[in-house]
Amino acid sequence: MITIGLFEAKASLGQLAQAAAEGEVVVLTRRGKPLAEIRPPQGDAARADVRQAIDALREFRHVNRVESFDIAQLVAEGRR
């Protein structure tokens, strides 16, 4: 975690934004008291998890493909 005064942060905003993009939390202070935080976006990790789940479902669908079947035969088996 980086703690920096607001006045100093104005001069180095680009560097602070880069640090946040790399996962660092930046705390901006005014007169030594926390005022705000700059954090990395949370959405990227969530999107990666969703993408991974979708890919797993697609793979499952291809691996467990149902071959041709007779519906009447399936209904008859279900009634036994």
CSV table of N, CA and C in Angstrom, one decimal, residues 10-67:
chain,number,residue,atom,x,y,z
A,10,LYS,N,-0.7,15.0,-7.0
A,10,LYS,CA,-1.0,15.7,-8.3
A,10,LYS,C,0.2,15.6,-9.2
A,11,ALA,N,1.4,15.7,-8.7
A,11,ALA,CA,2.6,15.7,-9.6
A,11,ALA,C,2.9,14.4,-10.1
A,12,SER,N,2.5,13.3,-9.5
A,12,SER,CA,2.8,11.9,-9.9
A,12,SER,C,1.6,11.1,-10.1
A,13,LEU,N,0.6,11.6,-10.6
A,13,LEU,CA,-0.7,10.9,-10.8
A,13,LEU,C,-0.5,9.7,-11.8
A,14,GLY,N,0.3,9.9,-12.9
A,14,GLY,CA,0.6,8.9,-13.8
A,14,GLY,C,1.2,7.7,-13.2
A,15,GLN,N,2.2,7.9,-12.4
A,15,GLN,CA,2.9,6.8,-11.7
A,15,GLN,C,2.0,6.1,-10.7
A,16,LEU,N,1.1,6.9,-10.0
A,16,LEU,CA,0.2,6.3,-9.1
A,16,LEU,C,-0.8,5.4,-9.8
A,17,ALA,N,-1.3,5.9,-10.9
A,17,ALA,CA,-2.3,5.1,-11.7
A,17,ALA,C,-1.6,3.8,-12.2
A,18,GLN,N,-0.4,3.9,-12.6
A,18,GLN,CA,0.3,2.7,-13.0
A,18,GLN,C,0.5,1.7,-11.9
A,19,ALA,N,0.8,2.2,-10.7
A,19,ALA,CA,0.9,1.3,-9.5
A,19,ALA,C,-0.4,0.6,-9.2
A,20,ALA,N,-1.5,1.4,-9.3
A,20,ALA,CA,-2.8,0.8,-9.1
A,20,ALA,C,-3.1,-0.3,-10.2
A,21,ALA,N,-2.7,0.0,-11.4
A,21,ALA,CA,-3.0,-1.0,-12.5
A,21,ALA,C,-2.2,-2.3,-12.2
A,22,GLU,N,-1.1,-2.2,-11.5
A,22,GLU,CA,-0.3,-3.4,-11.2
A,22,GLU,C,-0.7,-4.0,-9.9
A,23,GLY,N,-1.9,-3.6,-9.3
A,23,GLY,CA,-2.4,-4.2,-8.1
A,23,GLY,C,-2.2,-3.5,-6.8
A,24,GLU,N,-1.5,-2.4,-6.8
A,24,GLU,CA,-1.2,-1.7,-5.6
A,24,GLU,C,-2.4,-0.8,-5.2
A,25,VAL,N,-2.6,-0.6,-3.9
A,25,VAL,CA,-3.6,0.3,-3.4
A,25,VAL,C,-2.9,1.6,-3.0
A,26,VAL,N,-3.4,2.7,-3.5
A,26,VAL,CA,-2.8,4.0,-3.2
A,26,VAL,C,-3.7,4.8,-2.4
A,27,VAL,N,-3.3,5.2,-1.2
A,27,VAL,CA,-4.1,6.0,-0.3
A,27,VAL,C,-3.7,7.5,-0.4
A,28,LEU,N,-4.6,8.3,-0.7
A,28,LEU,CA,-4.4,9.8,-0.8
A,28,LEU,C,-4.7,10.4,0.5
A,29,THR,N,-3.8,11.2,1.0
A,29,THR,CA,-4.1,11.9,2.3
A,29,THR,C,-4.1,13.4,2.2
A,30,ARG,N,-4.8,14.0,3.2
A,30,ARG,CA,-4.8,15.4,3.3
A,30,ARG,C,-4.5,15.7,4.8
A,31,ARG,N,-3.4,16.4,5.0
A,31,ARG,CA,-2.9,16.7,6.3
A,31,ARG,C,-2.7,15.4,7.2
A,32,GLY,N,-2.3,14.4,6.5
A,32,GLY,CA,-2.0,13.1,7.2
A,32,GLY,C,-3.2,12.2,7.4
A,33,LYS,N,-4.4,12.6,7.0
A,33,LYS,CA,-5.6,11.8,7.2
A,33,LYS,C,-6.0,11.2,5.9
A,34,PRO,N,-6.4,9.9,5.8
A,34,PRO,CA,-6.8,9.3,4.6
A,34,PRO,C,-8.0,10.1,4.0
A,35,LEU,N,-7.9,10.3,2.7
A,35,LEU,CA,-9.0,11.1,2.0
A,35,LEU,C,-9.6,10.2,0.9
A,36,ALA,N,-8.8,9.4,0.2
A,36,ALA,CA,-9.4,8.6,-0.9
A,36,ALA,C,-8.4,7.5,-1.2
A,37,GLU,N,-8.9,6.5,-1.9
A,37,GLU,CA,-8.0,5.4,-2.4
A,37,GLU,C,-8.1,5.2,-3.9
A,38,ILE,N,-7.0,4.9,-4.5
A,38,ILE,CA,-7.0,4.5,-5.9
A,38,ILE,C,-6.7,3.0,-5.9
A,39,ARG,N,-7.6,2.2,-6.5
A,39,ARG,CA,-7.5,0.7,-6.4
A,39,ARG,C,-7.5,0.2,-7.9
A,40,PRO,N,-7.0,-1.0,-8.1
A,40,PRO,CA,-7.1,-1.6,-9.4
A,40,PRO,C,-8.6,-2.0,-9.6
A,41,PRO,N,-9.0,-2.1,-10.8
A,41,PRO,CA,-10.4,-2.5,-11.1
A,41,PRO,C,-10.7,-3.9,-10.7
A,42,GLN,N,-11.8,-4.1,-10.1
A,42,GLN,CA,-12.2,-5.4,-9.6
A,42,GLN,C,-12.8,-6.3,-10.7
A,43,GLY,N,-13.4,-5.7,-11.7
A,43,GLY,CA,-14.1,-6.4,-12.8
A,43,GLY,C,-13.3,-7.3,-13.6
A,44,ASP,N,-12.0,-7.1,-13.8
A,44,ASP,CA,-11.2,-8.0,-14.6
A,44,ASP,C,-11.1,-9.4,-14.1
A,45,ALA,N,-10.9,-9.6,-12.8
A,45,ALA,CA,-10.9,-10.9,-12.2
A,45,ALA,C,-12.2,-11.6,-12.4
A,46,ALA,N,-13.3,-10.9,-12.1
A,46,ALA,CA,-14.6,-11.5,-12.2
A,46,ALA,C,-14.9,-11.9,-13.7
A,47,ARG,N,-14.5,-11.1,-14.6
A,47,ARG,CA,-14.7,-11.4,-16.0
A,47,ARG,C,-13.9,-12.7,-16.4
A,48,ALA,N,-12.7,-12.8,-15.9
A,48,ALA,CA,-11.8,-13.9,-16.2
A,48,ALA,C,-12.5,-15.2,-15.6
A,49,ASP,N,-13.1,-15.1,-14.4
A,49,ASP,CA,-13.7,-16.3,-13.9
A,49,ASP,C,-15.0,-16.7,-14.7
A,50,VAL,N,-15.7,-15.7,-15.2
A,50,VAL,CA,-16.9,-16.0,-16.0
A,50,VAL,C,-16.4,-16.6,-17.3
A,51,ARG,N,-15.4,-16.1,-17.9
A,51,ARG,CA,-14.9,-16.6,-19.2
A,51,ARG,C,-14.4,-18.0,-19.0
A,52,GLN,N,-13.7,-18.3,-17.9
A,52,GLN,CA,-13.3,-19.7,-17.6
A,52,GLN,C,-14.5,-20.6,-17.4
A,53,ALA,N,-15.5,-20.2,-16.8
A,53,ALA,CA,-16.7,-21.1,-16.6
A,53,ALA,C,-17.4,-21.3,-17.9
A,54,ILE,N,-17.5,-20.3,-18.7
A,54,ILE,CA,-18.1,-20.5,-20.1
A,54,ILE,C,-17.3,-21.5,-20.9
A,55,ASP,N,-16.0,-21.3,-20.9
A,55,ASP,CA,-15.1,-22.2,-21.7
A,55,ASP,C,-15.3,-23.7,-21.1
A,56,ALA,N,-15.4,-23.9,-19.8
A,56,ALA,CA,-15.5,-25.2,-19.3
A,56,ALA,C,-16.9,-25.8,-19.7
A,57,LEU,N,-17.9,-25.0,-19.7
A,57,LEU,CA,-19.2,-25.5,-20.2
A,57,LEU,C,-19.2,-25.9,-21.7
A,58,ARG,N,-18.5,-25.1,-22.5
A,58,ARG,CA,-18.4,-25.4,-23.9
A,58,ARG,C,-17.7,-26.7,-24.1
A,59,GLU,N,-16.6,-26.9,-23.3
A,59,GLU,CA,-15.8,-28.1,-23.5
A,59,GLU,C,-16.7,-29.3,-23.0
A,60,PHE,N,-17.4,-29.1,-21.9
A,60,PHE,CA,-18.3,-30.2,-21.4
A,60,PHE,C,-19.3,-30.6,-22.4
A,61,ARG,N,-19.9,-29.6,-23.1
A,61,ARG,CA,-20.9,-29.9,-24.1
A,61,ARG,C,-20.3,-30.7,-25.3
A,62,HIS,N,-19.1,-30.4,-25.7
A,62,HIS,CA,-18.5,-31.2,-26.8
A,62,HIS,C,-18.0,-32.6,-26.3
A,63,VAL,N,-17.6,-32.7,-25.1
A,63,VAL,CA,-17.1,-34.0,-24.6
A,63,VAL,C,-18.3,-34.9,-24.4
A,64,ASN,N,-19.4,-34.4,-23.8
A,64,ASN,CA,-20.5,-35.2,-23.5
A,64,ASN,C,-21.6,-35.1,-24.5
A,65,ARG,N,-21.3,-35.1,-25.7
A,65,ARG,CA,-22.3,-34.9,-26.8
A,65,ARG,C,-23.2,-36.1,-26.8
A,66,VAL,N,-24.5,-35.9,-27.0
A,66,VAL,CA,-25.5,-36.9,-27.1
A,66,VAL,C,-25.6,-37.3,-28.6
A,67,GLU,N,-25.5,-38.6,-28.8
A,67,GLU,CA,-25.6,-39.1,-30.2
A,67,GLU,C,-27.0,-39.2,-30.5
